[in-house]
PDB file of C-alpha atoms in Angstrom:
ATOM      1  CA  UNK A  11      -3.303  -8.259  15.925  1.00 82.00           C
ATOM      2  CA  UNK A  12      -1.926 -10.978  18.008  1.00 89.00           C
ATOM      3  CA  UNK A  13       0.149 -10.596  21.345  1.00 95.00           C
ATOM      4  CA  UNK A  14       3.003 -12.567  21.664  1.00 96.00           C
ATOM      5  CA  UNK A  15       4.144 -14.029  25.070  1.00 97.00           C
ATOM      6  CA  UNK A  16       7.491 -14.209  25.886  1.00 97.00           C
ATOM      7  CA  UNK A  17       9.473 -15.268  28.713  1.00 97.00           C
ATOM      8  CA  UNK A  18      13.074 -13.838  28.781  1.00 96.00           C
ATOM      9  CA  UNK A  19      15.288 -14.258  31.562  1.00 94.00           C
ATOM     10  CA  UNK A  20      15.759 -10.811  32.792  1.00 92.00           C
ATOM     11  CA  UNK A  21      17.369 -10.054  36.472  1.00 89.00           C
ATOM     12  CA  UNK A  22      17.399  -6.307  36.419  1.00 87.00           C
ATOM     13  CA  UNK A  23      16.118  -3.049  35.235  1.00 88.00           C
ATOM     14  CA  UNK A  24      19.768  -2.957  33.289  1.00 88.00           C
ATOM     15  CA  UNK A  25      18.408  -5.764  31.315  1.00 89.00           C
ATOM     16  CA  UNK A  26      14.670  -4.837  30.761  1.00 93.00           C
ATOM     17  CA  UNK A  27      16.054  -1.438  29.530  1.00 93.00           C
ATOM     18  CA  UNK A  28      17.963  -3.596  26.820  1.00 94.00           C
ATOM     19  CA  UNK A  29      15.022  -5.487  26.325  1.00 95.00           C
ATOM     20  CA  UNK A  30      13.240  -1.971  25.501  1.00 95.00           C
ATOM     21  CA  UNK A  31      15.812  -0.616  23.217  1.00 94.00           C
ATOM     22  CA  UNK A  32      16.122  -3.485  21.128  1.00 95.00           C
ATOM     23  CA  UNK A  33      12.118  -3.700  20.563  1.00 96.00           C
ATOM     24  CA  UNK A  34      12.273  -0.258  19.919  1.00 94.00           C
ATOM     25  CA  UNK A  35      14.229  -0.421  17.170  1.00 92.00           C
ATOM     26  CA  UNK A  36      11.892  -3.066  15.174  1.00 92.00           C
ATOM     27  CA  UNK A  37       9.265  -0.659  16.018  1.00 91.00           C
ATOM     28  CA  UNK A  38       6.125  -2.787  17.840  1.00 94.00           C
ATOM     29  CA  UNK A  39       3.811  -2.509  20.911  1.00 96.00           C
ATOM     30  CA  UNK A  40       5.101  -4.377  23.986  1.00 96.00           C
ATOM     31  CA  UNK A  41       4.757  -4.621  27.627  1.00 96.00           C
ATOM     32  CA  UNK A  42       7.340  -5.879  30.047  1.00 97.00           C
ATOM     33  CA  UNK A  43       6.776  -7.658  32.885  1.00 96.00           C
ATOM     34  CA  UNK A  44       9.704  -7.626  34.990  1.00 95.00           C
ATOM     35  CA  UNK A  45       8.739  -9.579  38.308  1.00 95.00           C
ATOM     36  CA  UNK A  46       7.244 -12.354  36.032  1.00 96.00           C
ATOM     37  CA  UNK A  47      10.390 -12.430  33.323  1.00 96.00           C
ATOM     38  CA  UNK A  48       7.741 -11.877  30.665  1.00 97.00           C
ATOM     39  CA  UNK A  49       7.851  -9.637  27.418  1.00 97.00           C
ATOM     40  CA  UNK A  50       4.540  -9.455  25.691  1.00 97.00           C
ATOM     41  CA  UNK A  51       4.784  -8.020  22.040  1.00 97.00           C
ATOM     42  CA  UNK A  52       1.472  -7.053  20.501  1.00 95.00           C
ATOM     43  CA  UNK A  53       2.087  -7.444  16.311  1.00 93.00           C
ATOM     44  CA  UNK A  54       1.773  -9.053  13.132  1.00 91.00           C
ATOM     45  CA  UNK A  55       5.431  -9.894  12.680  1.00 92.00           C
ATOM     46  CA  UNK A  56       5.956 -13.691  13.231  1.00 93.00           C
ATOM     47  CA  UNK A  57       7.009 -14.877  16.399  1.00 94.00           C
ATOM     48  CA  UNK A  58      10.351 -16.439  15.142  1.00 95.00           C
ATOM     49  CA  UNK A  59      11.785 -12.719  13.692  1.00 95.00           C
ATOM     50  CA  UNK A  60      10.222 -11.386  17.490  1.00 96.00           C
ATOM     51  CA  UNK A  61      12.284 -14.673  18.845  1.00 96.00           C
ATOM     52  CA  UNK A  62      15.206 -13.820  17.083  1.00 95.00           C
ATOM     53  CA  UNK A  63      15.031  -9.905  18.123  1.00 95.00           C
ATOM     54  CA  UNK A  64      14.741 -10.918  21.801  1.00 96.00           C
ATOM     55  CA  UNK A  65      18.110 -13.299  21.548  1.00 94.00           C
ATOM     56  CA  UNK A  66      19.906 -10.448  20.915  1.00 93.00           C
ATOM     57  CA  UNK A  67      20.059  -9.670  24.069  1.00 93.00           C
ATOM     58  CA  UNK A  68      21.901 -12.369  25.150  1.00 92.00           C
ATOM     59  CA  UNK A  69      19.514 -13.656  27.610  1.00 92.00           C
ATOM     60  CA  UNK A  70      17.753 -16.679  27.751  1.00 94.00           C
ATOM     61  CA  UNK A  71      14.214 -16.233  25.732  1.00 96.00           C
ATOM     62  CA  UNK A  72      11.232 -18.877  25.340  1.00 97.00           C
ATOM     63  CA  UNK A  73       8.513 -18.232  23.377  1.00 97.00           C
ATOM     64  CA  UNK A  74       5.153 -19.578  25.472  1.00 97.00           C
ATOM     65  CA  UNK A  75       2.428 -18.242  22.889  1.00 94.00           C
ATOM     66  CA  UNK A  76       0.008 -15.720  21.824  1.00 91.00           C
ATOM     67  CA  UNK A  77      -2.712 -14.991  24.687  1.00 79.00           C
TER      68      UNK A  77
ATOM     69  CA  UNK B  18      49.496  -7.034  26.313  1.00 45.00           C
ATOM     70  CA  UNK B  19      53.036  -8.541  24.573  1.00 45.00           C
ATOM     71  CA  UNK B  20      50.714 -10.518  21.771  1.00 49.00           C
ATOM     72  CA  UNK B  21      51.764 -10.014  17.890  1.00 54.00           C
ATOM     73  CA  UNK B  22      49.783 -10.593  15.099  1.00 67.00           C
ATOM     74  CA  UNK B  23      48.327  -6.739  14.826  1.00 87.00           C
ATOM     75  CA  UNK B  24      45.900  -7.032  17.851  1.00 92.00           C
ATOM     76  CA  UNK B  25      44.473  -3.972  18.963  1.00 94.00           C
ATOM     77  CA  UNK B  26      42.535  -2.696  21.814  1.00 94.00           C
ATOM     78  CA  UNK B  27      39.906  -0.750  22.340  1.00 95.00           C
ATOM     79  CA  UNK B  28      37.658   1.019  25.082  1.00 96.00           C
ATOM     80  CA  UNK B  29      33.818   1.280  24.987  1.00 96.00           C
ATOM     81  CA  UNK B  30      31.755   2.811  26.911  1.00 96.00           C
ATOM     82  CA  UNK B  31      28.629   1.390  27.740  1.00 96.00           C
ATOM     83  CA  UNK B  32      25.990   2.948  29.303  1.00 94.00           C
ATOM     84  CA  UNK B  33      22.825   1.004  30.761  1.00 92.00           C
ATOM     85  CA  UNK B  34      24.070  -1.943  32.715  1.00 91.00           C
ATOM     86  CA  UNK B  35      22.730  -2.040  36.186  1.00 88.00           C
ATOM     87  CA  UNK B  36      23.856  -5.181  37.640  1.00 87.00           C
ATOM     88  CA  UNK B  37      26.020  -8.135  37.459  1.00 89.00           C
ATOM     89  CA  UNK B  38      24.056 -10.199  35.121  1.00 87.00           C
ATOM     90  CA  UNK B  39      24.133  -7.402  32.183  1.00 89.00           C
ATOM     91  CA  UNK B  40      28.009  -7.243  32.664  1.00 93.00           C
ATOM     92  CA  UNK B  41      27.947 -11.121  32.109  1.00 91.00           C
ATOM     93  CA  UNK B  42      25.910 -11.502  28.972  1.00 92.00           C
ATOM     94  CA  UNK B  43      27.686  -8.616  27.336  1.00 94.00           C
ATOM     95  CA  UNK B  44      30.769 -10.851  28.262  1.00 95.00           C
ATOM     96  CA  UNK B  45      29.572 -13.675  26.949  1.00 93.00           C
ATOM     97  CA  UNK B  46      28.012 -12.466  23.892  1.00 94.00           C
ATOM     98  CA  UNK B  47      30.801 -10.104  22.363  1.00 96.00           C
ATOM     99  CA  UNK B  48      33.533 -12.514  23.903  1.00 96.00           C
ATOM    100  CA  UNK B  49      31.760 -14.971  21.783  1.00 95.00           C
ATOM    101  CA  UNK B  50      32.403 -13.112  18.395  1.00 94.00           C
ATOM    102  CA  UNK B  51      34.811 -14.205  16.237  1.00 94.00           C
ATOM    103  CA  UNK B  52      37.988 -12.565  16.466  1.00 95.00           C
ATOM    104  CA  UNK B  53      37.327 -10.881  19.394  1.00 97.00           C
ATOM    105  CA  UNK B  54      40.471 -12.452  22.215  1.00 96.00           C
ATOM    106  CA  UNK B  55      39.480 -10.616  25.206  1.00 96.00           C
ATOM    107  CA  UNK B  56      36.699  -8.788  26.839  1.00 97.00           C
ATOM    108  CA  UNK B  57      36.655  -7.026  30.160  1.00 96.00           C
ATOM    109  CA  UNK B  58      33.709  -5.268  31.172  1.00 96.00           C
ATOM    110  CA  UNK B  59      33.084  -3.185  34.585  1.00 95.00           C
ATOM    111  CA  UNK B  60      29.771  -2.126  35.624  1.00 94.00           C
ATOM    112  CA  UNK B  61      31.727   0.591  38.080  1.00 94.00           C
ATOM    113  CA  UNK B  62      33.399   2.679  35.333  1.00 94.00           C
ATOM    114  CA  UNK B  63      30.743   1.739  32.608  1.00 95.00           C
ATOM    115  CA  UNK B  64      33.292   0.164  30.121  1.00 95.00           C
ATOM    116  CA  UNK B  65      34.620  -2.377  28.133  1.00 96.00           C
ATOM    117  CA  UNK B  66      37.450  -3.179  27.274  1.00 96.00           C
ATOM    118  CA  UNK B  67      37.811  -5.560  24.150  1.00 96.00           C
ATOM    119  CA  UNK B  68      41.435  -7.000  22.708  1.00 96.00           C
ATOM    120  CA  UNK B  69      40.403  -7.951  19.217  1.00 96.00           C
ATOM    121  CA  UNK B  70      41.982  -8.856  15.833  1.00 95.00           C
ATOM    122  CA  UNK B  71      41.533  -5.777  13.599  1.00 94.00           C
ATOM    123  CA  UNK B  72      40.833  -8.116  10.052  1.00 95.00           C
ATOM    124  CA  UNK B  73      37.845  -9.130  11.715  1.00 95.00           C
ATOM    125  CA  UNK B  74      36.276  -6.063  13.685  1.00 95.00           C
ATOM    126  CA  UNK B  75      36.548  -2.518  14.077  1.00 95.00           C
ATOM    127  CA  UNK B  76      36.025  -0.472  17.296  1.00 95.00           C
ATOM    128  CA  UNK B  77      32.949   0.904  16.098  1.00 95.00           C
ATOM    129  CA  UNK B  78      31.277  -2.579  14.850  1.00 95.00           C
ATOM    130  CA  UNK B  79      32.173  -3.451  18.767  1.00 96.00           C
ATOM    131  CA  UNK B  80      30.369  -0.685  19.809  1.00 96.00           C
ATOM    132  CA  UNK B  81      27.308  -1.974  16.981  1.00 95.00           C
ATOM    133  CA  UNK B  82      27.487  -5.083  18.309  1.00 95.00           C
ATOM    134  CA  UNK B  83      26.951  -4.032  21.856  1.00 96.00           C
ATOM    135  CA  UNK B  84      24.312  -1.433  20.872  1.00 94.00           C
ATOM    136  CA  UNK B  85      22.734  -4.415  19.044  1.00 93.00           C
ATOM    137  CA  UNK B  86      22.149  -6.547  22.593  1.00 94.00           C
ATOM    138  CA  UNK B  87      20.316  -2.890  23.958  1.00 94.00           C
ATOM    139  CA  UNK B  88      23.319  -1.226  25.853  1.00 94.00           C
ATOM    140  CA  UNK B  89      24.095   2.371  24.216  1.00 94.00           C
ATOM    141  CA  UNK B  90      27.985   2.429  23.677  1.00 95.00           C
ATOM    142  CA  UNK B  91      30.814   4.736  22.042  1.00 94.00           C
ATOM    143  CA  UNK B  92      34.562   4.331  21.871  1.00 94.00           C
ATOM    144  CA  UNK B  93      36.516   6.386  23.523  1.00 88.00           C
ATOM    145  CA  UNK B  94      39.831   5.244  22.194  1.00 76.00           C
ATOM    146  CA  UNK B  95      41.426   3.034  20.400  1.00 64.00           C
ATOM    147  CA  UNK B  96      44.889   1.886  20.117  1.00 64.00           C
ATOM    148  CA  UNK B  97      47.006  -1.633  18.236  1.00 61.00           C
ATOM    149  CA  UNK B  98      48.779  -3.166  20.812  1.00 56.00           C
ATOM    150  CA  UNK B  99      52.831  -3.633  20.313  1.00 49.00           C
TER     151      UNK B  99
END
């Protein structure tokens, strides 16, 4: 399984909670690094439906790459 | 609000914003929607208020939509504006 590394521009813990809930819902293993603005998602889904979940949020999301 | 045209207004509530910068993408995300006209949002009372055209949402896909970005939100009421 591959873990995806993500950097989405979070300011708060308002907007890592959102982060949380909307991973939640698509059901994968992630970690969130606040101080660092990184999100990393451990799963077999491809990066761009992971991308695509993470824009929902409305914040500003680059993928970087799998570690 | 003295707008025709069947607008109609609604309040959300929305629980999980924390700081400025959640109360700005929710504005700019569901302001960005399609037939939504207005959106207010305050962080104090944990709302939003949306003015929106009813052929093209309803309260509760406003409340989806925000529940969509990671915010948990119900309406509390909803009313057309005359």
């Amino acid at each position: 399984m591959a873990t995806h590394e993500f950097f989405v521009d979070m300011t708060c813990e308002g907007c890592s909670g959102a982060v949380t809930r909307v991973l939640k819902k698509i059901d994968v293993k992630f970690d969130i690094d606040l101080p660092n603005k990184k999100v990393f998602i451990e799963s077999d889904k491809d990066s761009d439906v992971l991308l695509e979940t993470l824009k929902k949020t409305g914040k500003t999301v680059t993928y970087i790459g799998t570690k | 609000m003295a707008q025709s045209g069947g607008l109609c207004s609604v309040t959300l509530t929305v629980e999980g914003m924390t700081c400025g910068s959640c109360v700005q993408t929710i504005e700019q995300q569901i302001g960005g929607l399609s037939g939504v006209i207005h959106i207010e949002v305050s962080l104090e009372q944990k709302n939003a208020t949306v003015i929106f055209d009813p052929a093209s949402h309803s309260p509760e896909s406003l409340a989806d939509a925000i529940e969509d970005m990671g915010f948990e939100s119900d309406v509390t009421n909803a009313s057309p504006t005359t």
